[in-house]
XYZ file of C-alpha atoms in Angstrom:
692
model
C 97.666 -204.173 -30.324
C 94.311 -206.004 -30.423
C 94.039 -205.765 -26.666
C 94.455 -201.998 -26.689
C 91.808 -201.569 -29.393
C 89.320 -203.664 -27.434
C 89.892 -201.566 -24.313
C 89.365 -198.342 -26.263
C 86.130 -199.598 -27.791
C 84.917 -200.680 -24.369
C 85.666 -197.239 -22.870
C 83.797 -195.477 -25.672
C 80.806 -197.722 -25.119
C 80.738 -196.983 -21.412
C 80.898 -193.236 -22.143
C 77.927 -193.477 -24.517
C 75.899 -195.359 -21.921
C 76.704 -192.795 -19.201
C 75.802 -189.881 -21.501
C 72.480 -191.434 -22.279
C 71.813 -192.016 -18.596
C 72.619 -188.341 -17.818
C 70.215 -187.085 -20.499
C 67.531 -189.405 -19.219
C 67.931 -188.290 -15.621
C 67.912 -184.601 -16.631
C 64.708 -185.077 -18.639
C 63.075 -186.852 -15.745
C 63.993 -184.106 -13.284
C 62.605 -181.419 -15.591
C 59.339 -183.285 -15.978
C 59.110 -183.825 -12.240
C 59.669 -180.113 -11.532
C 56.980 -179.187 -14.044
C 54.620 -181.645 -12.416
C 55.371 -180.252 -8.966
C 54.753 -176.730 -10.209
C 51.466 -177.724 -11.784
C 50.492 -179.519 -8.584
C 51.388 -176.457 -6.515
C 49.310 -174.260 -8.769
C 46.434 -176.650 -8.370
C 46.919 -176.645 -4.601
C 47.126 -172.777 -4.441
C 44.693 -171.610 -7.109
C 44.153 -167.912 -7.766
C 40.690 -167.120 -6.420
C 40.606 -163.307 -6.877
C 42.076 -161.312 -9.762
C 40.788 -157.739 -10.129
C 42.812 -155.130 -12.001
C 43.119 -151.831 -10.120
C 42.155 -149.831 -13.190
C 38.850 -151.711 -13.416
C 37.670 -150.872 -9.890
C 34.875 -148.291 -9.760
C 34.087 -148.485 -6.031
C 34.962 -150.482 -2.965
C 32.841 -150.884 0.163
C 33.866 -152.402 3.490
C 33.221 -152.031 7.210
C 35.085 -149.355 9.217
C 34.272 -148.679 12.886
C 31.263 -151.052 12.538
C 29.837 -148.994 9.674
C 29.878 -149.637 5.962
C 31.971 -147.061 4.120
C 32.174 -146.719 0.356
C 35.039 -145.137 -1.555
C 34.415 -144.498 -5.232
C 36.359 -143.132 -8.147
C 35.685 -139.520 -9.176
C 37.855 -138.995 -12.201
C 41.360 -139.902 -11.070
C 40.652 -139.437 -7.367
C 38.999 -141.455 -4.644
C 36.189 -139.842 -2.638
C 34.051 -140.965 0.266
C 30.685 -141.454 -1.415
C 28.532 -139.973 1.351
C 31.013 -137.218 2.357
C 32.927 -135.827 -0.591
C 34.763 -133.290 1.608
C 36.466 -136.043 3.569
C 40.259 -135.890 2.978
C 40.759 -139.355 1.500
C 44.317 -140.675 1.539
C 44.671 -141.573 -2.137
C 47.750 -143.758 -1.624
C 46.061 -145.765 1.119
C 43.023 -146.617 -1.052
C 45.259 -147.418 -4.034
C 47.182 -149.843 -1.825
C 44.158 -151.806 -0.664
C 42.715 -151.917 -4.218
C 46.004 -153.258 -5.589
C 45.956 -155.999 -2.934
C 43.045 -157.522 -4.909
C 45.089 -157.924 -8.114
C 45.964 -161.504 -7.279
C 44.889 -163.539 -4.248
C 45.634 -167.249 -3.984
C 44.131 -169.800 -1.614
C 46.503 -171.815 0.537
C 43.753 -174.403 1.010
C 40.237 -174.947 -0.313
C 37.497 -176.501 1.801
C 34.614 -177.803 -0.266
C 31.112 -178.972 0.628
C 31.068 -176.977 3.864
C 27.724 -177.463 5.595
C 28.095 -175.230 8.656
C 29.421 -171.727 7.830
C 29.349 -170.749 11.518
C 32.195 -173.180 12.071
C 34.378 -170.581 10.334
C 32.395 -167.569 11.618
C 31.191 -166.785 8.119
C 27.568 -166.593 9.259
C 28.543 -163.340 10.980
C 31.624 -162.207 9.071
C 34.104 -159.851 10.691
C 34.126 -157.720 7.517
C 32.494 -157.788 4.115
C 34.279 -156.269 1.122
C 32.255 -155.443 -1.976
C 34.174 -154.483 -5.119
C 32.337 -152.960 -8.073
C 34.094 -152.752 -11.450
C 33.574 -150.370 -14.353
C 31.492 -152.953 -16.249
C 29.028 -153.215 -13.350
C 30.264 -156.547 -12.028
C 30.631 -157.105 -8.303
C 32.779 -159.345 -6.124
C 31.822 -159.906 -2.496
C 34.467 -161.137 -0.047
C 33.412 -162.187 3.449
C 36.137 -162.398 6.106
C 35.571 -165.000 8.791
C 37.584 -166.456 11.635
C 41.328 -166.050 12.012
C 43.445 -169.014 13.061
C 46.220 -167.510 15.184
C 48.183 -170.760 15.400
C 48.518 -171.039 11.605
C 48.344 -167.268 10.837
C 45.536 -167.968 8.395
C 42.042 -166.613 7.782
C 38.847 -168.181 6.386
C 36.920 -166.406 3.640
C 34.184 -167.093 1.120
C 33.323 -165.432 -2.187
C 30.007 -163.984 -3.284
C 28.363 -165.279 -0.085
C 28.760 -168.922 -1.101
C 29.795 -170.527 2.181
C 29.729 -174.044 0.771
C 33.280 -173.415 -0.405
C 35.660 -171.853 2.099
C 39.127 -170.627 1.223
C 42.059 -170.376 3.577
C 44.377 -167.410 2.982
C 47.160 -165.704 4.927
C 45.773 -163.450 7.628
C 47.841 -160.547 6.232
C 46.016 -160.674 2.883
C 43.351 -158.169 3.909
C 45.306 -156.254 6.610
C 45.142 -153.029 4.560
C 41.372 -152.950 5.179
C 41.825 -152.692 8.941
C 41.808 -149.489 11.007
C 39.638 -146.524 11.889
C 38.083 -144.113 9.415
C 40.867 -141.571 9.902
C 43.453 -144.201 9.063
C 42.165 -143.702 5.513
C 42.367 -139.887 5.723
C 45.176 -137.671 4.490
C 46.526 -136.088 7.646
C 47.764 -132.532 7.848
C 51.287 -131.658 8.972
C 52.197 -129.782 12.126
C 53.360 -126.242 11.215
C 57.078 -125.972 10.543
C 58.803 -123.683 13.035
C 62.485 -122.756 12.791
C 63.496 -122.699 16.443
C 66.188 -120.081 15.767
C 63.472 -117.564 14.846
C 61.366 -118.105 17.988
C 61.197 -114.941 20.084
C 58.500 -115.755 22.654
C 56.748 -118.796 24.143
C 53.725 -118.287 26.386
C 52.182 -121.199 28.290
C 48.880 -120.743 30.099
C 47.859 -123.946 31.842
C 45.666 -125.099 34.677
C 48.701 -126.107 36.746
C 51.117 -123.303 35.854
C 51.677 -120.352 33.536
C 54.884 -118.685 32.374
C 56.409 -116.680 29.505
C 59.874 -117.209 28.015
C 60.880 -114.290 25.807
C 63.942 -112.750 24.146
C 64.803 -109.152 24.979
C 66.250 -106.466 22.702
C 69.755 -107.910 23.247
C 68.595 -111.391 22.201
C 68.846 -112.758 25.759
C 66.135 -115.059 27.124
C 64.059 -113.899 30.102
C 61.502 -115.828 32.147
C 58.333 -114.245 33.542
C 56.250 -116.034 36.138
C 54.290 -115.061 39.227
C 54.576 -111.439 38.181
C 58.405 -111.388 38.184
C 60.791 -111.245 35.239
C 64.415 -112.322 35.399
C 67.117 -113.758 33.198
C 66.436 -117.284 31.959
C 68.889 -120.105 31.452
C 69.785 -119.823 27.781
C 70.271 -123.565 27.268
C 66.894 -124.438 28.804
C 65.023 -121.751 26.850
C 66.719 -122.777 23.605
C 65.865 -126.431 24.273
C 62.231 -125.467 24.792
C 62.158 -123.656 21.435
C 63.921 -126.556 19.706
C 61.111 -128.918 20.720
C 58.832 -127.105 18.270
C 61.017 -128.161 15.340
C 60.412 -131.866 16.040
C 56.790 -131.713 17.164
C 54.361 -133.799 15.091
C 50.797 -135.070 15.184
C 50.222 -138.579 16.497
C 46.790 -139.264 14.997
C 44.036 -137.602 12.993
C 40.719 -137.346 14.844
C 38.327 -134.956 13.094
C 38.755 -133.046 9.853
C 35.834 -130.639 10.390
C 34.903 -130.360 14.047
C 31.875 -128.180 14.746
C 32.078 -125.710 17.606
C 29.483 -127.573 19.615
C 31.647 -130.722 19.334
C 34.760 -129.200 20.969
C 33.588 -130.292 24.383
C 33.974 -133.983 23.556
C 37.708 -133.326 23.131
C 38.024 -130.969 26.104
C 38.726 -128.066 23.768
C 35.788 -125.896 24.800
C 37.794 -125.125 27.948
C 41.375 -126.134 27.052
C 43.625 -127.788 29.580
C 46.398 -125.469 28.380
C 47.202 -123.000 25.608
C 50.668 -122.568 24.083
C 51.367 -119.441 22.019
C 54.616 -119.138 20.036
C 55.871 -115.995 18.317
C 58.316 -116.739 15.515
C 59.313 -115.673 12.012
C 58.812 -117.441 8.705
C 60.572 -116.937 5.371
C 58.099 -116.083 2.611
C 58.291 -114.906 -0.972
C 58.862 -111.175 -1.175
C 56.355 -109.116 -3.125
C 57.509 -106.739 -5.883
C 58.450 -103.253 -4.679
C 58.611 -99.767 -6.186
C 62.391 -99.990 -6.058
C 62.326 -102.888 -8.512
C 60.101 -100.860 -10.859
C 62.453 -97.907 -10.635
C 65.360 -100.173 -11.455
C 63.526 -101.446 -14.531
C 62.744 -97.872 -15.615
C 66.384 -96.986 -15.171
C 67.357 -99.795 -17.522
C 64.957 -98.487 -20.141
C 66.500 -95.001 -19.899
C 69.937 -96.480 -20.431
C 68.632 -98.313 -23.480
C 67.132 -95.115 -24.922
C 70.392 -93.251 -24.345
C 72.260 -95.960 -26.218
C 69.839 -95.719 -29.122
C 70.321 -91.943 -29.295
C 74.056 -92.449 -29.289
C 73.713 -94.965 -32.122
C 71.734 -92.474 -34.134
C 74.430 -89.853 -33.576
C 77.115 -92.241 -34.728
C 75.147 -93.179 -37.820
C 74.598 -89.492 -38.675
C 78.284 -88.765 -38.330
C 79.130 -91.720 -40.527
C 76.688 -90.654 -43.189
C 78.069 -87.053 -43.230
C 81.670 -88.136 -43.559
C 80.881 -90.893 -45.968
C 81.222 -89.429 -49.450
C 82.747 -92.441 -51.092
C 81.365 -95.040 -53.470
C 78.198 -96.984 -52.789
C 80.240 -100.050 -51.876
C 81.868 -98.122 -49.038
C 78.469 -96.841 -47.946
C 77.118 -100.376 -47.782
C 80.100 -101.479 -45.746
C 79.681 -98.555 -43.353
C 75.987 -99.264 -43.041
C 76.700 -102.847 -42.205
C 79.319 -101.824 -39.669
C 76.996 -99.271 -38.070
C 74.324 -101.892 -37.847
C 76.654 -104.162 -35.955
C 77.631 -101.344 -33.657
C 74.016 -100.504 -32.974
C 73.265 -104.111 -32.235
C 76.208 -104.294 -29.891
C 75.173 -101.146 -28.108
C 71.627 -102.451 -27.730
C 73.012 -105.582 -26.120
C 75.227 -103.454 -23.902
C 72.271 -101.356 -22.827
C 70.453 -104.479 -21.693
C 73.249 -105.579 -19.355
C 72.953 -104.146 -15.860
C 75.867 -103.505 -13.578
C 78.583 -103.974 -16.249
C 79.646 -100.359 -16.875
C 83.212 -101.303 -17.659
C 82.132 -103.644 -20.458
C 79.816 -100.972 -21.941
C 82.555 -98.346 -21.854
C 85.055 -100.648 -23.570
C 82.590 -101.458 -26.328
C 81.672 -97.771 -26.786
C 85.346 -96.806 -27.049
C 85.946 -99.559 -29.543
C 82.938 -98.431 -31.572
C 84.207 -94.833 -31.603
C 87.659 -95.868 -32.730
C 86.173 -98.146 -35.367
C 83.983 -95.331 -36.658
C 87.008 -93.044 -36.908
C 88.952 -95.696 -38.803
C 86.107 -96.212 -41.242
C 85.650 -92.435 -41.588
C 89.310 -91.917 -42.430
C 89.350 -94.783 -44.861
C 86.285 -93.482 -46.660
C 88.071 -90.207 -47.563
C 90.178 -92.071 -50.071
C 88.285 -93.843 -52.858
C 91.325 -95.952 -53.771
C 91.434 -97.581 -50.316
C 88.234 -99.583 -50.659
C 89.999 -102.867 -50.063
C 91.583 -101.553 -46.880
C 88.225 -100.291 -45.658
C 86.650 -103.624 -46.341
C 89.373 -105.450 -44.414
C 89.175 -102.982 -41.543
C 85.392 -103.343 -41.350
C 85.777 -107.110 -41.216
C 88.012 -106.752 -38.169
C 85.482 -104.402 -36.614
C 82.689 -106.899 -37.166
C 84.689 -109.680 -35.530
C 85.464 -107.484 -32.540
C 81.818 -106.504 -32.261
C 80.765 -110.152 -32.458
C 83.067 -110.976 -29.557
C 81.674 -108.069 -27.558
C 78.155 -109.189 -28.421
C 78.854 -112.714 -27.122
C 80.345 -111.316 -23.911
C 77.379 -108.979 -23.446
C 74.939 -111.798 -24.121
C 76.657 -113.930 -21.469
C 76.373 -111.052 -19.014
C 72.707 -110.597 -19.862
C 72.080 -114.315 -19.417
C 73.778 -114.329 -16.016
C 71.829 -111.307 -14.814
C 68.572 -112.666 -16.159
C 69.205 -115.835 -14.188
C 69.788 -113.771 -11.053
C 66.636 -111.756 -11.615
C 64.598 -114.944 -11.943
C 65.559 -116.020 -8.410
C 62.697 -115.452 -6.003
C 63.400 -112.887 -3.311
C 62.279 -113.749 0.186
C 61.735 -111.908 3.442
C 61.086 -112.814 7.077
C 57.596 -112.080 8.418
C 56.139 -112.431 11.905
C 53.958 -115.460 12.619
C 52.032 -116.780 15.631
C 51.394 -120.436 16.469
C 48.535 -121.177 18.870
C 48.168 -124.711 20.267
C 45.066 -125.465 22.322
C 45.502 -128.619 24.405
C 42.472 -130.663 25.450
C 41.724 -133.927 27.209
C 43.823 -137.070 27.204
C 43.226 -139.376 24.223
C 43.139 -143.134 23.962
C 46.493 -143.253 22.161
C 48.382 -141.861 25.144
C 48.414 -138.253 23.986
C 46.155 -135.224 24.191
C 43.713 -133.709 21.740
C 44.973 -130.502 20.172
C 43.651 -127.765 17.930
C 46.113 -125.522 16.088
C 45.578 -121.937 14.897
C 41.777 -121.925 15.122
C 41.547 -124.810 12.666
C 38.536 -127.114 12.787
C 40.838 -130.119 12.452
C 41.461 -132.108 15.624
C 44.619 -134.167 16.166
C 46.445 -135.792 19.032
C 50.028 -135.085 20.118
C 52.019 -137.355 22.424
C 52.221 -136.301 26.052
C 55.992 -136.652 25.920
C 56.152 -133.740 23.469
C 53.617 -131.654 25.365
C 55.243 -132.302 28.754
C 58.194 -130.219 27.568
C 55.878 -127.201 27.857
C 53.254 -128.268 30.397
C 53.693 -128.650 34.137
C 56.649 -126.256 34.180
C 57.090 -123.143 36.318
C 59.344 -120.127 36.033
C 61.722 -121.835 38.483
C 62.443 -124.499 35.844
C 63.998 -121.830 33.612
C 65.926 -119.773 36.164
C 69.456 -118.827 35.206
C 71.787 -120.243 37.869
C 74.660 -117.875 37.112
C 75.211 -116.037 40.393
C 76.676 -112.681 39.347
C 77.853 -111.863 35.849
C 79.279 -108.524 34.724
C 81.754 -108.278 31.873
C 85.060 -106.774 32.916
C 84.672 -104.381 29.995
C 81.757 -102.773 31.872
C 83.325 -102.897 35.330
C 84.305 -99.647 37.061
C 85.071 -100.711 40.631
C 84.961 -103.929 42.641
C 84.624 -103.701 46.428
C 85.512 -106.890 48.300
C 85.310 -107.668 51.990
C 87.211 -110.840 52.819
C 88.579 -112.001 56.165
C 87.340 -108.833 57.810
C 89.429 -106.637 55.483
C 88.137 -104.222 52.818
C 89.658 -104.110 49.360
C 88.787 -101.980 46.358
C 89.799 -102.683 42.760
C 89.634 -99.776 40.323
C 89.595 -100.296 36.562
C 91.312 -97.795 34.271
C 90.919 -97.601 30.529
C 93.351 -96.251 27.961
C 92.071 -95.746 24.431
C 94.392 -95.654 21.428
C 93.791 -95.337 17.723
C 95.916 -97.070 15.103
C 95.852 -95.795 11.519
C 95.821 -98.827 9.301
C 95.099 -98.193 5.627
C 94.853 -95.133 3.398
C 92.290 -95.538 0.637
C 91.393 -93.378 -2.330
C 87.931 -92.231 -3.410
C 87.890 -94.958 -6.055
C 88.452 -97.584 -3.363
C 85.781 -96.001 -1.191
C 83.372 -96.284 -4.090
C 84.332 -99.911 -4.584
C 83.561 -100.641 -0.917
C 79.894 -100.349 -1.777
C 80.117 -103.176 -4.282
C 83.019 -105.328 -3.072
C 82.759 -106.873 0.348
C 86.269 -108.239 0.302
C 87.731 -104.787 -0.351
C 85.804 -103.325 2.557
C 86.981 -106.125 4.769
C 90.598 -105.587 3.779
C 90.390 -101.889 4.569
C 88.948 -102.513 8.000
C 91.482 -105.218 8.790
C 94.366 -103.059 7.673
C 95.404 -105.388 4.832
C 96.779 -104.276 1.497
C 94.106 -103.046 -0.886
C 95.196 -102.640 -4.511
C 98.620 -101.439 -3.419
C 97.334 -98.236 -1.794
C 98.886 -98.903 1.599
C 100.611 -96.340 3.796
C 103.137 -97.388 6.422
C 101.554 -97.796 9.841
C 104.011 -95.287 11.283
C 103.320 -92.658 8.645
C 100.242 -90.454 8.744
C 98.607 -88.953 5.676
C 100.342 -85.650 6.424
C 103.803 -87.230 6.538
C 104.022 -88.352 2.929
C 107.476 -87.838 1.375
C 108.113 -86.310 -2.045
C 108.639 -89.792 -3.456
C 105.289 -90.884 -2.083
C 103.642 -87.847 -3.660
C 105.149 -88.613 -7.048
C 103.830 -92.169 -6.930
C 100.241 -91.111 -6.249
C 97.672 -90.142 -8.865
C 94.962 -87.505 -8.686
C 92.664 -89.781 -6.680
C 95.188 -89.959 -3.845
C 94.595 -86.291 -3.061
C 91.181 -87.237 -1.656
C 92.381 -90.316 0.230
C 90.907 -91.242 3.610
C 92.520 -93.126 6.477
C 90.835 -96.052 8.234
C 91.752 -96.401 11.891
C 90.975 -98.938 14.601
C 90.367 -98.190 18.250
C 91.712 -100.377 21.023
C 91.083 -100.139 24.751
C 93.642 -101.316 27.294
C 92.455 -102.141 30.819
C 94.620 -101.790 33.904
C 93.812 -102.430 37.547
C 94.769 -101.098 40.965
C 94.158 -102.676 44.356
C 93.765 -100.105 47.123
C 95.612 -97.623 44.935
C 98.514 -99.911 43.987
C 99.078 -101.425 40.557
C 97.638 -104.902 40.228
C 98.828 -107.692 37.980
C 96.170 -108.066 35.296
C 96.563 -111.831 34.902
C 96.152 -112.459 38.621
C 93.078 -110.263 38.794
C 91.346 -111.654 35.680
C 91.891 -115.202 36.953
C 89.967 -114.323 40.104
C 87.386 -112.234 38.280
C 86.564 -114.996 35.780
C 85.889 -117.406 38.645
C 83.686 -114.773 40.268
C 81.454 -113.946 37.301
C 81.221 -117.534 36.054
C 80.079 -118.911 39.398
C 77.135 -121.257 38.741
C 74.805 -122.658 41.376
C 73.518 -126.184 41.695
C 70.046 -124.909 42.562
C 68.155 -122.004 44.057
C 66.357 -121.864 47.370
C 62.744 -120.798 47.305
C 62.467 -120.655 51.103
C 63.664 -117.711 53.150
C 67.357 -117.883 54.097
C 68.723 -116.657 57.421
C 72.253 -116.966 58.814
C 73.592 -116.111 62.269
C 77.143 -115.817 60.928
C 78.650 -113.016 58.844
C 79.352 -113.687 55.166
C 82.843 -114.991 54.465
C 83.078 -112.805 51.370
C 81.056 -109.833 50.174
C 81.552 -108.480 46.659
C 79.983 -105.299 45.302
C 80.145 -104.621 41.552
C 79.828 -101.062 40.210
C 79.592 -100.751 36.439
C 80.621 -97.793 34.279
C 77.046 -96.429 34.425
C 77.031 -96.420 38.233
C 74.767 -99.460 38.665
C 75.573 -101.651 41.674
C 75.196 -105.358 42.425
C 76.194 -107.066 45.673
C 76.637 -110.772 46.411
C 77.387 -112.361 49.787
C 78.839 -115.837 50.327
C 77.740 -117.714 53.495
C 78.699 -121.197 54.607
C 75.478 -123.217 54.220
C 76.280 -126.861 55.015
C 78.953 -129.438 54.312
C 78.197 -129.390 50.595
C 77.180 -125.858 49.714
C 77.824 -122.187 50.130
C 74.826 -119.867 49.959
C 75.395 -116.989 47.541
C 72.821 -114.312 48.306
C 72.079 -111.526 45.871
C 69.059 -109.341 46.551
C 66.397 -111.881 47.595
C 67.809 -114.726 45.510
C 69.684 -117.501 47.257
C 71.965 -119.729 45.176
C 73.456 -122.955 46.523
C 76.973 -123.308 45.103
C 79.336 -126.248 45.363
C 81.611 -125.648 48.362
C 84.833 -126.585 46.549
C 84.082 -124.103 43.793
C 83.746 -121.258 46.309
C 86.953 -122.339 48.060
C 88.774 -122.003 44.743
C 87.329 -118.491 44.432
C 88.691 -117.559 47.870
C 92.131 -118.903 46.989
C 92.178 -116.914 43.750
C 91.392 -113.738 45.685
C 94.152 -114.463 48.178
C 96.527 -114.430 45.218
C 95.159 -110.997 44.282
C 95.747 -109.573 47.745
C 99.179 -111.154 47.997
C 98.348 -113.166 51.086
C 98.975 -116.420 49.294
C 102.315 -115.180 47.977
C 103.384 -113.996 51.430
C 102.478 -117.332 53.009
C 104.395 -119.280 50.390
C 107.403 -116.995 50.813
C 107.349 -117.517 54.554
C 107.277 -121.295 54.122
C 110.240 -121.371 51.737
C 112.413 -118.748 53.490
C 115.693 -119.827 55.160
C 116.104 -119.816 58.968
C 117.931 -116.503 58.951
C 115.066 -114.883 57.110
C 112.596 -116.408 59.560
C 114.706 -115.174 62.448
C 114.816 -111.644 61.105
C 111.052 -111.805 60.544
C 110.592 -112.931 64.143
C 112.736 -110.019 65.392
C 110.326 -107.629 63.767
C 112.038 -107.006 60.418
C 109.340 -107.272 57.812
C 109.871 -107.578 54.111
C 107.151 -106.082 51.914
C 106.035 -108.290 49.064
C 105.864 -106.204 45.930
C 103.724 -107.049 42.861
C 105.934 -106.918 39.788
C 104.728 -105.997 36.357
C 104.950 -108.716 33.749
C 106.305 -108.021 30.242
C 102.773 -108.412 28.871
C 101.506 -105.731 31.283
C 104.351 -103.447 30.301
C 103.409 -103.785 26.658
C 99.761 -103.001 27.465
């Protein structure tokens, strides 16, 4: 037992010793950390501490000239040029960099300031505070190997401080690095209708026509432009931006130094911009109309009150109740008169008011029914309160709608004058006769400059929608073929609508859409196979008075059919060929004159429904291309693509079918064919064609 007690006492003693050692070590570490921190603070003392709010002006060297920015109220201005567009955020940033600057090293008792290039400092910053005090900071040599810079304070070069070379980086740059730059005009590329480029090397115009198709004009000729290329050109305007700010107020006699007295090129863009719409007479008329409605409601209220007073011969208590009720009605009607476009709500309230007035009038004829009148009037008031809340909600909604700003699209013109090349790899530009000069990167400008009309040519060989095709004359393999297009128009009566529904079409888009699509509209649907004159007696009984003035909406459909040399032609076979024909796209166009000693392998002449003609001829050009010639234009088309076109036409003429039949026929059939018995291949009509 004694042995165990001794062991326990020993263990407790060891624990006490260890705890004391832990506390001692922890205290030592804390003291050491505090000492290290104090030593670090002594090694990196704060040498500059100027609160931003205390700074009155700051002067430093920009472009080898001293420039002073000073506070004017809450804004910074350039002291010798108050019109200069100072970038407020930029000056605030460099002033705040002086809040706390610490030295990484301090060199004392310096005898030769030139050793650190402080005899001819790279920049001198002079800060003046509101109390008139000044701090002068001279920036000397930079040590690239240590990323440090040598400075002195208040021109005392006997003590030199070493700071990070990024400490005063916000003071670097040109004058216009401290200017608030403008923004290149915002252009929605979808609204661009015309782009004109007049340059020393080339000039062209890309413009949309009345059908919203792009055309290219160059060298005095206008033709269809490639839609993708023209759209891409317009889209460049949406991302165009200035590279640098050069001059905020360039005088006319200074344009020459930027090459803008005789611009290298001029780009003119016609587009539209959404702007706030000005008030119109229609809005005033609408407001006057609302006032007339309000006056009419007031007159109606007066009439109701007069009627109540004439029929009210009961006790004064009943008169007070009626007066209170009439007041509520008048208030409700005033609210109703203020709500626009809610006729149904106004009518319901007016009907309720009339019924309420009649109830009160009847009750007032019996003096012994005062309690009933009072109860009835209470119900009326509650109903009116509900109507008033509903009307107020309507008024609030409409007021919110009226407060929305109306906008409209107006025509705008963007003029970009392009000058000489700039040192930043761009070109000087002047926009919309502004006196501000900027640069724009050559990558952005090259999208417009150096191009010709050939860069925007549409490479579609011959396009004519089958809906506008009248005849197609084809010469292939020395044979002539003619395809005639016939059209059959039919009208389908879809939906019968009443006058009420017709009136609602003006205010309800969905109803109008349903009528056009032939969908059910409020149950007023007539069977597709039944005309308005074929209504049965049961149908007549189920219609109200409005059905007598019902109108029928019909849709028109056109069915196309084709004949080849007078014989019916399978529509699917023909449209397969025709789609290949009108969607033929060239790889490029020849600008040199094209001559061929051989006849064209295929000649196609389109005649549209207006009698206009277009002819295209396909010649073998080389191992890679066919030459498709239309008028004086020569398109080089991939040879395999043209071969596929020829094969599709062979299917139209039946030659391909006949060849395949001959290959798969049995020997007896071949023998009979050899003996002179010919079997005519007949084009059969598909079920789809029969339905059409």
